[in-house]
Coordinates of C-alpha atoms in Angstrom, one line a residue:
M1 CA 11.7 134.3 -44.4
S2 CA 14.6 134.8 -46.8
P3 CA 16.9 132.0 -47.5
A4 CA 20.4 131.9 -46.1
S5 CA 22.7 134.3 -47.8
T6 CA 25.7 132.0 -47.7
G7 CA 26.4 128.9 -49.6
A8 CA 23.3 129.2 -51.8
S9 CA 22.9 128.0 -55.4
T10 CA 19.9 128.3 -57.8
V11 CA 17.9 125.2 -58.5
V12 CA 16.6 124.8 -62.0
G13 CA 12.9 125.5 -62.2
A14 CA 12.7 127.1 -58.7
D15 CA 11.9 130.7 -57.8
V16 CA 14.4 131.0 -55.0
P17 CA 17.9 130.2 -54.0
V18 CA 18.4 127.2 -51.7
P19 CA 21.5 126.0 -49.9
A20 CA 23.8 123.9 -52.0
A21 CA 23.1 120.9 -49.9
D22 CA 19.4 121.5 -50.4
S23 CA 17.8 121.8 -47.1
R24 CA 14.3 121.3 -48.4
V25 CA 12.4 118.5 -46.7
S26 CA 11.8 115.0 -48.1
P27 CA 9.9 111.9 -47.0
G28 CA 11.4 110.7 -43.7
G29 CA 13.0 114.0 -43.1
P30 CA 12.2 116.3 -40.1
G31 CA 9.0 118.2 -40.5
Y32 CA 7.8 116.4 -43.6
R33 CA 4.9 114.5 -42.0
R34 CA 3.8 117.6 -40.0
M35 CA 3.9 119.7 -43.2
S36 CA 2.0 117.1 -45.2
F37 CA -0.7 116.6 -42.6
A38 CA -1.2 120.3 -42.2
L39 CA -1.7 120.8 -45.9
F40 CA -3.8 117.6 -46.0
L41 CA -6.2 119.3 -43.4
A42 CA -6.2 122.5 -45.5
G43 CA -7.3 120.5 -48.5
V44 CA -10.0 118.8 -46.4
A45 CA -11.4 122.1 -45.2
T46 CA -11.2 123.7 -48.7
F47 CA -13.1 121.0 -50.5
A48 CA -15.6 120.3 -47.7
L49 CA -16.6 124.0 -47.7
L50 CA -16.3 124.5 -51.5
Y51 CA -18.7 121.7 -52.3
S52 CA -20.8 121.7 -49.1
T53 CA -24.1 122.2 -51.0
Q54 CA -23.5 119.8 -53.9
A55 CA -25.0 116.7 -52.4
L56 CA -27.9 118.8 -51.0
L57 CA -29.0 120.3 -54.3
P58 CA -32.3 118.3 -54.5
L59 CA -33.2 119.6 -51.0
I60 CA -32.3 123.2 -51.9
S61 CA -34.4 122.9 -55.0
G62 CA -37.3 121.7 -52.9
E63 CA -37.1 124.4 -50.3
F64 CA -36.7 127.3 -52.7
G65 CA -38.9 125.8 -55.5
V66 CA -36.2 126.0 -58.2
A67 CA -34.9 123.7 -60.9
A68 CA -31.6 121.8 -60.8
S69 CA -30.0 124.4 -63.1
D70 CA -30.9 127.2 -60.6
A71 CA -29.8 125.3 -57.5
S72 CA -26.5 124.3 -59.2
W73 CA -25.4 128.0 -58.9
T74 CA -24.8 127.4 -55.2
V75 CA -21.9 125.3 -56.4
A76 CA -20.9 127.2 -59.6
A77 CA -20.8 130.5 -57.6
A78 CA -18.3 129.2 -55.1
T79 CA -16.0 127.7 -57.7
G80 CA -16.4 130.7 -59.9
G81 CA -15.5 133.0 -57.1
L82 CA -12.4 130.9 -56.5
A83 CA -11.5 131.0 -60.2
L84 CA -11.7 134.8 -60.3
F85 CA -9.7 135.5 -57.2
V86 CA -7.0 132.8 -57.2
L87 CA -4.6 134.9 -59.3
P88 CA -4.9 138.1 -57.1
M89 CA -4.5 135.9 -54.0
S90 CA -1.4 134.2 -55.4
A91 CA 0.1 137.7 -55.9
L92 CA -0.6 138.5 -52.2
S93 CA 1.2 135.2 -51.3
E94 CA 4.2 136.3 -53.2
R95 CA 4.4 139.4 -51.2
F96 CA 3.2 138.4 -47.7
G97 CA 4.0 134.7 -47.7
R98 CA 2.2 131.5 -48.4
R99 CA 1.4 130.6 -44.8
A100 CA 0.0 134.0 -44.0
V101 CA -2.3 134.0 -47.1
M102 CA -3.5 130.5 -46.5
T103 CA -4.3 131.2 -42.9
G104 CA -6.2 134.4 -43.7
S105 CA -8.1 132.7 -46.5
L106 CA -9.2 129.8 -44.2
A107 CA -10.2 132.2 -41.4
V108 CA -12.6 134.2 -43.7
A109 CA -13.9 131.1 -45.5
V110 CA -14.8 129.2 -42.2
T111 CA -16.5 132.4 -40.9
L112 CA -18.7 132.5 -44.0
G113 CA -19.3 128.8 -43.7
L114 CA -21.0 129.5 -40.4
L115 CA -23.2 132.1 -42.0
V116 CA -24.3 130.1 -45.1
P117 CA -27.0 128.0 -43.2
L118 CA -28.7 131.3 -42.2
A119 CA -29.3 132.4 -45.8
P120 CA -33.0 133.5 -46.1
S121 CA -33.2 133.1 -49.9
L122 CA -31.5 131.4 -52.8
G123 CA -30.0 134.7 -54.0
V124 CA -28.4 135.4 -50.6
L125 CA -27.2 131.8 -50.4
I126 CA -25.5 132.1 -53.8
A127 CA -23.9 135.4 -52.8
L128 CA -22.5 133.9 -49.6
R129 CA -21.2 130.9 -51.6
A130 CA -19.5 133.3 -54.1
L131 CA -17.7 135.1 -51.3
Q132 CA -16.7 131.9 -49.7
G133 CA -15.2 130.7 -53.0
A134 CA -13.3 134.0 -53.3
A135 CA -11.9 133.5 -49.8
L136 CA -10.8 130.0 -50.5
A137 CA -8.8 131.2 -53.5
G138 CA -5.8 131.8 -51.2
L139 CA -5.4 128.1 -50.6
P140 CA -4.8 126.1 -53.8
A141 CA -2.1 128.2 -55.6
S142 CA -0.4 129.1 -52.3
A143 CA -0.2 125.5 -51.1
T144 CA 1.4 124.2 -54.3
A145 CA 3.9 127.1 -54.4
Y146 CA 4.7 126.5 -50.7
L147 CA 5.4 122.8 -51.4
A148 CA 7.5 123.6 -54.5
E149 CA 9.7 125.9 -52.3
E150 CA 9.9 123.7 -49.2
V151 CA 9.9 120.1 -50.6
S152 CA 12.8 118.5 -52.5
P153 CA 12.1 118.1 -56.3
K154 CA 12.0 114.3 -56.2
A155 CA 9.3 114.3 -53.6
L156 CA 7.2 117.2 -55.1
I157 CA 4.7 115.1 -57.0
T158 CA 4.1 112.9 -54.0
A159 CA 3.7 115.9 -51.7
I160 CA 1.2 117.6 -54.1
G161 CA -0.6 114.3 -54.5
L162 CA -1.1 114.2 -50.7
F163 CA -2.6 117.7 -50.8
V164 CA -4.9 116.7 -53.6
A165 CA -5.8 113.6 -51.6
G166 CA -6.8 115.9 -48.8
N167 CA -9.1 117.6 -51.3
S168 CA -10.7 114.3 -52.1
V169 CA -11.2 113.5 -48.5
G170 CA -12.8 116.9 -47.9
G171 CA -15.0 116.5 -50.9
M172 CA -16.1 113.0 -49.8
S173 CA -16.6 113.6 -46.1
G174 CA -18.4 116.9 -46.7
R175 CA -20.9 115.2 -49.0
V176 CA -21.3 112.0 -46.9
I177 CA -21.8 114.0 -43.6
T178 CA -24.2 116.5 -45.2
G179 CA -26.2 113.7 -46.7
W180 CA -26.9 111.9 -43.4
V181 CA -27.3 115.0 -41.4
A182 CA -29.7 116.6 -43.9
Q183 CA -31.8 113.4 -44.0
E184 CA -32.6 114.0 -40.2
W185 CA -32.4 117.7 -39.7
G186 CA -32.3 119.4 -43.2
W187 CA -29.7 121.0 -45.4
R188 CA -29.1 124.1 -43.2
V189 CA -28.0 122.0 -40.2
A190 CA -25.9 119.9 -42.5
V191 CA -24.0 122.9 -44.0
G192 CA -23.5 124.2 -40.5
V193 CA -21.9 121.0 -39.3
I194 CA -19.4 121.3 -42.2
G195 CA -18.6 124.8 -41.1
V196 CA -17.8 123.6 -37.6
I197 CA -15.6 120.8 -39.0
A198 CA -13.8 123.3 -41.2
V199 CA -13.1 125.5 -38.2
A200 CA -11.3 122.6 -36.5
C201 CA -9.3 121.8 -39.6
A202 CA -8.3 125.5 -40.0
V203 CA -7.0 125.7 -36.4
A204 CA -5.1 122.5 -36.7
F205 CA -3.6 123.6 -40.0
R206 CA -2.2 126.8 -38.5
L207 CA -0.7 125.1 -35.5
L208 CA 0.9 122.3 -37.5
L209 CA 2.3 124.1 -40.7
P210 CA 6.0 124.8 -40.3
A211 CA 7.3 128.3 -40.9
P212 CA 8.7 128.6 -44.5
K213 CA 12.5 128.5 -44.8
H214 CA 12.9 129.2 -48.6
F215 CA 10.3 131.9 -49.2
K216 CA 11.5 135.1 -50.8
A217 CA 9.1 138.0 -50.9
G218 CA 8.2 139.2 -54.4
S219 CA 6.7 142.4 -55.7
L220 CA 3.0 143.4 -55.8
R221 CA 3.6 145.8 -58.7
P222 CA 0.8 145.2 -61.4
R223 CA 3.4 145.5 -64.2
V224 CA 5.5 142.8 -62.7
L225 CA 2.5 140.5 -62.1
A226 CA 1.2 141.2 -65.7
R227 CA 4.6 140.3 -67.1
T228 CA 4.8 137.1 -65.2
V229 CA 1.2 136.1 -66.3
R230 CA 2.1 136.9 -69.9
D231 CA 5.2 134.7 -69.7
H232 CA 3.2 131.8 -68.4
L233 CA 0.4 132.2 -71.0
S234 CA 3.0 132.3 -73.8
N235 CA 4.4 128.9 -72.7
P236 CA 2.6 126.3 -74.9
L237 CA 3.1 123.5 -72.3
L238 CA 1.6 125.5 -69.5
C239 CA -1.4 126.4 -71.6
R240 CA -2.0 122.8 -72.5
L241 CA -1.8 121.8 -68.8
Y242 CA -4.3 124.6 -67.9
A243 CA -6.7 123.4 -70.6
I244 CA -6.4 119.8 -69.4
G245 CA -7.1 120.7 -65.8
A246 CA -10.2 122.7 -66.9
L247 CA -11.5 119.8 -69.0
F248 CA -11.0 117.2 -66.4
M249 CA -12.9 119.4 -63.9
T250 CA -15.7 120.0 -66.4
V251 CA -16.4 116.2 -66.3
F252 CA -16.1 116.0 -62.5
G253 CA -18.2 119.1 -61.8
G254 CA -21.0 118.0 -64.1
V255 CA -21.2 114.4 -62.9
Y256 CA -21.2 115.2 -59.1
T257 CA -23.6 118.1 -59.4
V258 CA -26.2 116.1 -61.2
I259 CA -25.7 112.6 -59.7
G260 CA -27.9 113.4 -56.7
Y261 CA -30.9 114.3 -58.9
R262 CA -30.5 111.1 -60.9
L263 CA -30.3 108.9 -57.8
T264 CA -33.4 110.5 -56.3
E265 CA -35.4 109.6 -59.4
A266 CA -36.7 106.2 -60.5
P267 CA -35.5 103.5 -60.9
F268 CA -33.2 104.3 -57.9
S269 CA -35.3 106.6 -55.7
L270 CA -32.6 106.7 -53.0
P271 CA -32.9 108.7 -49.7
Q272 CA -30.7 111.6 -49.0
G273 CA -28.4 109.8 -46.6
I274 CA -27.7 107.0 -49.1
I275 CA -27.0 109.5 -51.8
G276 CA -24.5 111.3 -49.6
S277 CA -22.8 108.0 -48.9
I278 CA -22.3 107.5 -52.7
F279 CA -19.5 110.1 -52.3
L280 CA -17.4 107.5 -50.4
V281 CA -16.1 106.7 -53.9
Y282 CA -13.9 109.8 -53.3
L283 CA -11.6 107.4 -51.3
V284 CA -10.6 106.1 -54.7
G285 CA -9.5 109.6 -55.7
T286 CA -7.4 109.8 -52.5
V287 CA -5.5 106.7 -53.6
S288 CA -5.2 107.6 -57.2
A289 CA -4.0 111.2 -56.4
S290 CA -1.4 110.0 -53.9
T291 CA 0.0 107.4 -56.3
A292 CA 0.2 109.7 -59.3
G293 CA 4.0 110.0 -58.9
R294 CA 4.4 106.3 -59.4
L295 CA 2.1 106.4 -62.4
V296 CA 4.2 109.1 -64.0
G297 CA 7.3 107.1 -63.2
R298 CA 5.9 104.1 -65.1
L299 CA 4.1 105.7 -68.0
G300 CA 5.5 109.2 -68.2
R301 CA 3.5 112.4 -67.9
R302 CA 1.6 112.1 -71.1
G303 CA 1.0 108.4 -70.6
A304 CA -0.4 109.1 -67.2
L305 CA -2.8 111.7 -68.7
Y306 CA -3.9 109.2 -71.4
A307 CA -4.6 106.6 -68.6
G308 CA -6.5 109.2 -66.6
G309 CA -8.6 110.3 -69.5
G310 CA -9.3 106.7 -70.7
T311 CA -10.4 105.7 -67.2
T312 CA -12.7 108.7 -66.9
A313 CA -14.3 108.0 -70.3
A314 CA -14.9 104.3 -69.4
G315 CA -16.6 105.4 -66.2
L316 CA -18.9 107.8 -68.0
V317 CA -20.0 105.1 -70.4
L318 CA -20.5 102.6 -67.6
S319 CA -22.6 105.1 -65.6
L320 CA -25.3 105.0 -68.3
A321 CA -26.4 101.6 -67.0
G322 CA -29.7 101.3 -65.3
T323 CA -28.5 99.2 -62.3
L324 CA -27.0 100.8 -59.2
P325 CA -23.8 98.6 -58.9
L326 CA -22.8 99.5 -62.5
V327 CA -23.5 103.2 -61.9
L328 CA -21.3 103.1 -58.7
L329 CA -18.5 101.3 -60.6
G330 CA -18.8 104.1 -63.3
L331 CA -18.4 106.7 -60.5
V332 CA -15.4 104.9 -59.1
L333 CA -13.6 105.0 -62.6
I334 CA -14.6 108.6 -63.2
T335 CA -13.2 109.6 -59.8
A336 CA -10.0 107.6 -60.1
G337 CA -9.3 109.0 -63.6
F338 CA -10.1 112.5 -62.6
F339 CA -7.9 112.7 -59.5
A340 CA -5.0 111.0 -61.2
G341 CA -5.1 113.4 -64.2
H342 CA -5.5 116.4 -61.9
A343 CA -2.5 115.4 -59.7
V344 CA -0.3 114.8 -62.8
A345 CA -1.3 118.1 -64.5
S346 CA -1.0 120.3 -61.4
S347 CA 2.4 118.9 -60.4
A348 CA 3.6 119.4 -64.0
V349 CA 2.7 123.1 -63.8
S350 CA 4.8 123.5 -60.7
K351 CA 7.8 121.7 -62.3
T352 CA 7.4 123.5 -65.7
A353 CA 7.3 127.1 -64.4
A354 CA 10.8 128.6 -64.3
H355 CA 9.7 131.6 -62.2
G356 CA 6.5 133.0 -60.6
R357 CA 5.4 129.6 -59.4
A358 CA 2.5 131.0 -57.4
Q359 CA 1.1 132.7 -60.6
A360 CA 1.6 129.6 -62.7
S361 CA -0.3 127.5 -60.1
A362 CA -2.9 130.2 -59.8
L363 CA -3.6 130.2 -63.6
Y364 CA -4.0 126.4 -63.4
Q365 CA -6.3 126.7 -60.5
S366 CA -8.3 129.4 -62.2
A367 CA -8.7 127.3 -65.3
Y368 CA -9.5 124.3 -63.1
Y369 CA -12.3 126.0 -61.3
I370 CA -13.7 127.7 -64.4
G371 CA -14.0 124.1 -65.6
S372 CA -15.8 123.2 -62.4
S373 CA -18.3 126.1 -62.7
A374 CA -18.9 125.3 -66.4
G375 CA -19.3 121.6 -65.7
S376 CA -21.8 122.3 -62.8
T377 CA -23.9 124.6 -64.9
V378 CA -23.7 122.9 -68.3
G379 CA -24.0 119.5 -66.8
A380 CA -27.3 120.5 -65.0
I381 CA -28.6 122.1 -68.2
A382 CA -27.8 119.0 -70.2
F383 CA -29.5 116.8 -67.5
H384 CA -32.6 119.0 -67.7
A385 CA -32.6 118.7 -71.5
G386 CA -31.6 115.1 -72.1
G387 CA -31.4 113.3 -68.7
W388 CA -28.2 111.6 -67.5
A389 CA -27.2 110.8 -71.1
G390 CA -26.9 114.5 -71.7
T391 CA -24.6 115.0 -68.8
V392 CA -22.5 112.0 -69.9
G393 CA -22.3 113.5 -73.4
V394 CA -20.8 116.7 -72.0
G395 CA -18.3 114.7 -70.0
L396 CA -17.2 112.6 -73.0
L397 CA -16.6 115.8 -75.1
A398 CA -14.4 117.1 -72.3
V399 CA -12.4 113.9 -72.2
L400 CA -12.0 114.0 -75.9
G401 CA -10.5 117.5 -75.5
V402 CA -8.0 116.1 -72.9
V403 CA -6.9 113.3 -75.3
T404 CA -6.7 115.7 -78.2
I405 CA -4.5 118.2 -76.3
T406 CA -2.3 115.4 -75.0
V407 CA -1.8 114.0 -78.5
F408 CA -0.9 117.4 -79.8
G409 CA 1.6 117.8 -76.9
T410 CA 3.1 114.4 -77.7
R411 CA 3.6 115.3 -81.4
A412 CA 5.1 118.7 -80.4
A413 CA 7.6 117.0 -78.1
R414 CA 8.6 114.5 -80.8
S415 CA 9.1 117.3 -83.3
Q416 CA 11.2 119.2 -80.8
R417 CA 13.4 116.1 -80.2
R418 CA 13.9 115.6 -84.0
Q419 CA 14.9 119.3 -84.4
L420 CA 17.4 119.0 -81.6
A421 CA 18.8 115.8 -83.0
T422 CA 19.2 117.4 -86.5
A423 CA 20.9 120.5 -84.9
A424 CA 23.3 118.2 -83.0

């Protein structure tokens, strides 16, 4: 739907004109709760499907007789498919609308989710998961672009934080449910249950999400898309944010792909249901993501990224302990730091992009899920080579990258301020 043609003015950092009075929704305004809940459900469905096999990797390894590094491809293929297709799907959302693309993506993804339990071999399972990830690519970038267009700027970080919180709830509930269901009926039934839950979330999402009021259709011409992507990739701040998102997700993907294998081994030797319940720590991510706006208000964007990185690193070190309570506390800190850092970086992308917000968000999501695929694969290889300490070492190197990039950004900002002061 095009914006009203009268009384419109351009808002700095937005793609589209909006009424001078700014009719975009804000907390407490009409439609805000409905919009937030709809996208929350979309986040739940996306992450529940995307990581539906992650807590089940030891069982998949056992059925197909493969190592952790082979079974981990059921996760890496899904996140890799999403990373490859998120940019093309964002271009479709510019032309056909955010809501239409998100609806279509969920419809295809939930259909594939009902087919995944029927996979006769590991190869077919990986192929179905790759297609499912590609289908889900229409959700992340389109959702953040939809919020950037429909929500007032002051409420944007909070709104995106709620969407990210839905991601954490989906990731948590998917793993917890699959853990207990698989313990009784096997991994295939567990994945099927997640597919049915995702269908319900998809239907509710479509019924609840308000029609967009500020969307303006763009062009599908490859030359226009290439120019927009080139502009974003030539922006140093956006590139730093993309790298930060990828590195945070490298930590998270590696830790949660491998943790099930660690906890099934001595000295823990936990059953599948209990291992699935470990993912209840995702609730911490729900809180840290939804409060990211307040953290930025208190510490600034770079300060919030330092806090997220430091918290994640502390959790990684603590997880090396040989007692379950300390391992769990380490997972809590890793989860809190990751979701805070992700919410801060992804919202900063939406605010930084002066045009082509869907493409800017898509590039972030692409980098983010490349990080997930890399973390899942490299984390599993490191675990095979050096145990849990190897996986933690990979995570600490990624956190060091986050801190280094943020320090560089801090120095660049200070240098720019000095130049402006001198010029004045």
